[in-house]
Coordinates of C-alpha atoms and ligand atoms in Angstrom, one line a residue:
M144 CA 54.7 -80.2 -90.4
T145 CA 55.5 -83.6 -89.2
I146 CA 53.5 -87.0 -88.8
N147 CA 53.0 -86.1 -85.4
E148 CA 50.9 -82.9 -86.5
T149 CA 47.5 -82.6 -84.7
I150 CA 44.5 -80.5 -84.6
T151 CA 42.6 -79.4 -81.4
L152 CA 39.1 -80.6 -81.3
S153 CA 36.1 -78.4 -79.6
N154 CA 36.5 -80.0 -76.2
G155 CA 40.4 -79.5 -76.4
V156 CA 41.6 -83.1 -77.3
R157 CA 44.5 -83.3 -79.8
M158 CA 43.6 -85.6 -82.8
P159 CA 46.4 -86.6 -85.2
L160 CA 45.8 -85.3 -88.6
L161 CA 47.1 -88.4 -90.4
G162 CA 45.7 -91.9 -89.8
L163 CA 45.4 -95.3 -91.3
G164 CA 41.9 -96.4 -92.6
V165 CA 41.4 -100.4 -92.4
F166 CA 38.0 -100.5 -94.1
Q167 CA 37.9 -103.7 -96.1
M168 CA 40.7 -105.1 -94.5
K169 CA 40.1 -108.7 -93.4
Q170 CA 41.1 -110.3 -90.2
G171 CA 43.5 -113.1 -90.3
G172 CA 46.7 -111.1 -90.9
E173 CA 45.7 -108.3 -93.3
V174 CA 44.7 -105.8 -90.3
L175 CA 47.4 -107.0 -88.1
N176 CA 50.3 -106.5 -90.9
A177 CA 48.9 -103.3 -91.8
V178 CA 48.3 -101.8 -88.5
R179 CA 51.9 -102.9 -87.5
A180 CA 53.3 -101.5 -90.5
A181 CA 51.5 -98.2 -89.8
L182 CA 52.8 -98.0 -86.3
E183 CA 56.5 -98.7 -87.4
A184 CA 56.1 -95.9 -89.9
G185 CA 55.1 -93.6 -87.3
Y186 CA 51.5 -93.3 -87.7
R187 CA 49.6 -92.8 -84.4
H188 CA 46.0 -93.0 -85.5
I189 CA 43.8 -95.8 -86.6
D190 CA 40.4 -95.7 -88.2
T191 CA 38.0 -98.7 -87.9
A192 CA 34.5 -99.5 -87.1
E193 CA 32.3 -102.0 -85.8
G194 CA 30.9 -102.5 -89.1
Y195 CA 34.4 -103.4 -90.7
R196 CA 34.5 -106.5 -88.4
N197 CA 38.1 -106.1 -87.6
E198 CA 38.1 -104.3 -84.2
E199 CA 39.7 -107.5 -82.8
E200 CA 42.6 -107.8 -84.9
V201 CA 43.2 -103.8 -84.6
G202 CA 43.0 -104.3 -80.8
Q203 CA 45.5 -107.3 -81.3
A204 CA 47.8 -105.2 -83.3
L205 CA 47.7 -102.4 -80.8
A206 CA 48.3 -104.6 -77.8
E207 CA 51.4 -106.3 -79.5
S208 CA 52.9 -103.1 -80.7
G209 CA 54.5 -101.8 -77.4
V210 CA 53.3 -98.4 -78.3
P211 CA 51.9 -96.8 -75.3
R212 CA 48.1 -96.4 -75.4
S213 CA 48.3 -92.8 -74.8
E214 CA 50.2 -92.5 -78.0
V215 CA 47.8 -94.0 -80.5
W216 CA 44.4 -92.6 -81.7
V217 CA 41.8 -94.9 -82.0
T218 CA 38.7 -94.0 -83.7
T219 CA 35.8 -96.6 -84.1
K220 CA 32.2 -96.3 -85.4
L221 CA 28.5 -97.3 -84.2
S222 CA 27.1 -99.5 -86.6
N223 CA 23.7 -98.4 -88.1
D224 CA 21.7 -101.3 -86.9
R225 CA 22.6 -100.6 -83.3
Q226 CA 21.4 -96.8 -83.1
G227 CA 19.0 -96.1 -80.4
Y228 CA 19.9 -95.1 -76.6
E229 CA 20.3 -98.8 -75.1
T230 CA 21.8 -100.3 -78.2
T231 CA 24.6 -97.6 -78.9
K232 CA 25.6 -98.0 -75.2
A233 CA 26.0 -101.8 -75.8
A234 CA 27.5 -101.3 -79.1
C235 CA 30.1 -99.1 -77.7
E236 CA 31.1 -101.7 -74.9
D237 CA 31.3 -104.3 -77.4
S238 CA 33.6 -102.3 -79.3
L239 CA 35.9 -101.5 -76.3
R240 CA 36.2 -105.3 -75.6
K241 CA 37.0 -106.1 -79.3
L242 CA 39.7 -103.5 -79.2
R243 CA 40.9 -104.5 -75.8
L244 CA 40.5 -100.9 -74.6
D245 CA 39.0 -99.1 -71.8
Q246 CA 38.4 -95.9 -74.0
V247 CA 38.2 -95.0 -77.7
D248 CA 39.6 -91.5 -78.6
L249 CA 36.8 -90.9 -80.9
Y250 CA 33.1 -92.6 -81.4
L251 CA 31.3 -91.7 -84.5
M252 CA 27.6 -92.1 -85.3
H253 CA 28.6 -93.9 -88.9
W254 CA 25.5 -92.8 -90.7
P255 CA 22.6 -90.3 -90.1
F256 CA 19.2 -91.8 -89.2
D257 CA 16.6 -89.2 -88.4
E258 CA 14.4 -91.6 -86.4
T259 CA 17.1 -92.9 -84.0
M260 CA 19.5 -89.6 -84.0
A261 CA 18.3 -87.9 -80.8
D262 CA 18.5 -91.3 -78.7
T263 CA 21.7 -92.3 -80.2
W264 CA 23.3 -88.9 -79.7
R265 CA 22.4 -88.7 -76.2
A266 CA 23.7 -92.2 -75.5
M267 CA 26.9 -91.0 -77.2
Q268 CA 27.0 -87.8 -74.8
E269 CA 26.7 -90.1 -71.8
L270 CA 29.4 -92.7 -72.9
R271 CA 31.6 -89.5 -73.2
D272 CA 30.8 -88.2 -70.1
E273 CA 31.6 -91.7 -68.4
G274 CA 34.8 -91.7 -70.2
K275 CA 34.4 -94.4 -72.8
C276 CA 35.2 -92.1 -75.2
R277 CA 37.4 -89.0 -75.3
A278 CA 35.3 -87.4 -78.0
I279 CA 32.0 -88.0 -80.0
G280 CA 31.3 -87.2 -83.8
V281 CA 29.1 -88.0 -86.7
S282 CA 29.8 -89.4 -90.2
N283 CA 28.3 -88.9 -93.5
F284 CA 26.5 -85.7 -92.3
S285 CA 25.4 -83.0 -95.1
V286 CA 24.4 -79.4 -94.6
K287 CA 20.8 -80.6 -94.6
R288 CA 21.3 -83.3 -92.2
F289 CA 23.1 -80.9 -89.7
E290 CA 20.1 -78.5 -89.8
F291 CA 17.9 -81.4 -88.7
F292 CA 20.4 -82.5 -86.0
F293 CA 20.7 -79.1 -84.5
T294 CA 17.0 -79.1 -84.1
L295 CA 17.5 -82.1 -81.7
T296 CA 20.7 -80.7 -79.9
D297 CA 22.9 -77.5 -79.2
E298 CA 26.2 -79.6 -79.0
A299 CA 28.1 -79.8 -82.2
P300 CA 30.0 -83.1 -82.8
A301 CA 33.6 -82.8 -82.6
V302 CA 34.1 -84.2 -85.9
N303 CA 32.3 -85.1 -89.0
Q304 CA 34.0 -87.7 -91.1
V305 CA 32.9 -87.4 -94.9
E306 CA 34.2 -88.5 -98.3
L307 CA 36.5 -85.7 -99.3
H308 CA 39.1 -85.0 -101.8
P309 CA 39.5 -82.6 -104.5
F310 CA 36.8 -84.2 -106.8
N311 CA 34.2 -83.7 -104.2
Y312 CA 35.5 -80.5 -102.4
R313 CA 32.3 -79.1 -100.6
P314 CA 33.1 -75.5 -99.4
D315 CA 29.5 -75.3 -98.1
L316 CA 30.0 -78.2 -95.7
L317 CA 33.3 -76.9 -94.6
E318 CA 32.2 -73.6 -94.0
L319 CA 29.3 -75.0 -91.6
H320 CA 32.2 -77.0 -89.9
R321 CA 34.1 -73.9 -89.3
A322 CA 31.1 -72.0 -88.0
K323 CA 30.1 -74.7 -85.6
G324 CA 33.8 -75.7 -84.5
I325 CA 33.6 -79.4 -86.1
A326 CA 36.9 -80.8 -87.3
T327 CA 36.6 -82.3 -90.9
E328 CA 37.9 -85.6 -91.3
A329 CA 38.4 -87.1 -94.9
Y330 CA 37.4 -90.5 -95.8
S331 CA 38.4 -92.1 -99.3
P332 CA 41.0 -89.4 -99.4
L333 CA 42.6 -91.1 -102.4
T334 CA 39.4 -91.4 -104.4
R335 CA 39.8 -95.2 -103.8
A336 CA 42.7 -94.9 -106.4
Q337 CA 40.2 -93.9 -109.1
R338 CA 41.2 -90.7 -110.0
F339 CA 45.2 -90.9 -110.0
D340 CA 45.5 -90.1 -113.5
D341 CA 43.7 -86.8 -113.5
P342 CA 45.9 -84.6 -115.4
T343 CA 46.2 -81.9 -113.0
L344 CA 47.0 -84.3 -110.2
V345 CA 49.6 -85.8 -112.4
A346 CA 51.4 -82.6 -113.4
L347 CA 51.6 -81.6 -109.6
A348 CA 53.0 -85.0 -108.7
E349 CA 55.6 -84.8 -111.5
K350 CA 56.4 -81.3 -110.3
H351 CA 56.9 -82.1 -106.7
G352 CA 58.5 -85.6 -107.4
K353 CA 55.6 -87.3 -105.5
T354 CA 52.9 -89.7 -106.4
P355 CA 49.3 -88.6 -106.8
A356 CA 48.3 -90.4 -103.7
Q357 CA 50.9 -88.2 -101.8
I358 CA 49.5 -84.9 -103.5
L359 CA 46.0 -85.8 -102.3
I360 CA 47.2 -86.6 -98.8
R361 CA 49.1 -83.2 -98.6
W362 CA 46.1 -81.3 -100.0
D363 CA 44.0 -82.8 -96.9
L364 CA 46.8 -81.7 -94.4
Q365 CA 47.3 -78.0 -95.9
H366 CA 43.7 -77.6 -95.4
G367 CA 43.8 -79.0 -91.8
I368 CA 41.7 -81.8 -92.7
V369 CA 42.1 -85.2 -90.7
T370 CA 43.0 -87.8 -93.5
I371 CA 43.0 -91.6 -93.1
P372 CA 44.2 -93.2 -96.3
K373 CA 43.6 -97.1 -96.5
S374 CA 46.4 -99.3 -97.6
S375 CA 47.2 -103.0 -96.9
H376 CA 50.5 -102.7 -98.4
K377 CA 53.4 -101.7 -96.4
E378 CA 55.4 -99.7 -99.0
R379 CA 52.3 -97.7 -99.6
I380 CA 51.5 -97.3 -96.0
I381 CA 55.1 -95.7 -96.0
E382 CA 54.4 -93.7 -99.2
N383 CA 51.3 -92.1 -97.8
A384 CA 53.2 -91.0 -94.9
D385 CA 56.2 -89.8 -96.7
V386 CA 54.4 -86.2 -97.3
Y387 CA 56.3 -84.0 -94.9
D388 CA 59.4 -83.0 -97.1
F389 CA 57.4 -80.7 -99.5
A390 CA 54.6 -78.5 -99.6
L391 CA 51.9 -77.4 -102.0
E392 CA 51.8 -73.6 -103.0
D393 CA 48.7 -71.9 -102.0
E394 CA 47.7 -71.8 -105.6
E395 CA 48.2 -75.3 -106.2
V396 CA 45.8 -76.2 -103.2
T397 CA 43.4 -73.6 -105.0
Q398 CA 43.9 -75.3 -108.2
L399 CA 42.9 -78.8 -106.6
D400 CA 39.9 -77.2 -104.9
G401 CA 38.9 -76.3 -108.3
L402 CA 38.6 -80.0 -109.6
A403 CA 35.5 -80.1 -107.6
Q404 CA 32.8 -81.9 -109.6
D405 CA 30.6 -83.8 -107.5
Y406 CA 32.8 -87.0 -107.9
W407 CA 31.9 -89.9 -105.4
A408 CA 34.4 -92.8 -104.9
I409 CA 32.1 -94.7 -102.6
T410 CA 29.8 -97.1 -104.5
W411 CA 26.5 -95.8 -103.0
R412 CA 25.8 -92.3 -101.9
P413 CA 24.7 -91.5 -98.7
D414 CA 21.1 -89.5 -99.0
P415 CA 20.5 -90.4 -102.5
D416 CA 17.1 -88.6 -101.8
G417 CA 18.8 -85.2 -102.3
W418 CA 20.2 -84.6 -98.6
Y419 CA 23.7 -84.0 -100.5
Ligands
LIG271 P1 41.0 -94.7 -100.0 O1 40.6 -93.4 -100.8 O2 42.1 -94.3 -98.6 O3 41.7 -95.5 -101.1 C1 42.1 -96.9 -100.7 C2 42.6 -97.6 -102.0 O4 43.7 -97.0 -102.7 C3 43.0 -99.0 -101.7 O5 42.7 -99.6 -103.0 C4 44.3 -98.9 -101.7 O6 45.0 -100.4 -102.2 C5 44.8 -98.1 -102.6 N1 46.1 -97.1 -102.3 C6 46.4 -96.7 -101.1 N2 47.7 -96.0 -101.2 C7 48.0 -96.1 -102.3 C8 49.1 -95.8 -103.1 N3 50.2 -94.8 -102.3 N4 49.2 -95.8 -104.3 C9 48.2 -96.5 -104.9 N5 47.0 -96.9 -104.5 C10 47.1 -96.8 -103.2 O7 39.8 -95.4 -99.7 P2 39.0 -95.9 -98.5 O8 37.7 -95.9 -99.0 O9 39.5 -97.1 -97.8 O10 38.9 -94.8 -97.2 C11 39.9 -94.7 -96.3 C12 39.3 -95.1 -94.9 O11 38.3 -94.0 -94.7 C13 38.6 -96.4 -95.1 O12 39.6 -97.5 -94.7 C14 37.9 -96.0 -93.4 O13 38.6 -96.1 -92.4 C15 37.2 -94.6 -93.9 N6 35.9 -94.8 -94.4 C16 34.9 -94.3 -93.8 C17 33.6 -94.3 -94.4 C18 32.5 -93.6 -93.6 O14 31.2 -93.9 -93.7 N7 32.7 -93.2 -92.3 C19 33.2 -94.7 -95.7 C20 34.7 -95.1 -96.4 C21 35.9 -95.1 -95.8 P3 45.8 -101.2 -101.3 O15 45.1 -101.4 -99.9 O16 45.7 -102.6 -102.1 O17 47.2 -100.7 -101.1

């Protein structure tokens, strides 16, 4: 496995397994430097969102990088307050303009909202058919939310981006993804650095001569899960991609799976009413 490893989405498009997440990075240099460092380190995948308010600087960094557009995967996400048919179309155009692109590789519905889901999805399907995005997907969808989604449409999203790491490993959701041909993408894959002191993680890191962050990223990669660790620091961006010179044993992957304890790194849980 190398940094160029991809998975093939249900529509045949190949998506790089490792990307840089840019949530909470501010414009005015932080995003520019991080995306630049990531591209220099060999990343070919950037994950942003309209809601992160940094699409312009992602676009600037990509334009200035000299890396051919065809070699970089760009994901952005539809903001919650723009869900609905017309508003989704307009939001996608705005994102493309800010990113200085004719097409994004992946356009995600950032959060599920039942009331607007059907119209939003129909607009996203049309955007994909018009070539504004190569693939369309969802984010923060639980098993129950998918049950509702599939009462509205027969077409499965290409991707579901959810919080995922060993501490909230969710085999039921992954099984649904497998059954429906949905690629799994892990956000907050490093637990936002909240669980680096876990004894199992520390022991595996010591054994392999790696850091806890690298063990967590390797766990995703060996599961075939797309992973988008965020760092604003060049040395950590490089560290997070330095995961191709070792492998976890199968039983070590299983050991990490066993850390599941419904632990959430994000500050507010999607669907606190019990969808998850
Ligand atoms: P991560 O799990 O990626 O953790 C990021 C944190 O870990 C930052 O504080 C970073 O600090 C630190 N860090 C990164 N690398 C290392 C390292 N090697 N050693 C020590 N600390 C490290 O959290 P995120 O929540 O940012 O998730 C990643 C991406 O997922 C986001 O950027 C975004 O693109 C996406 N996301 C999507 C959501 C959705 O609703 N769809 C929700 C949340 C995230 P520093 O930057 O200072 O280096």
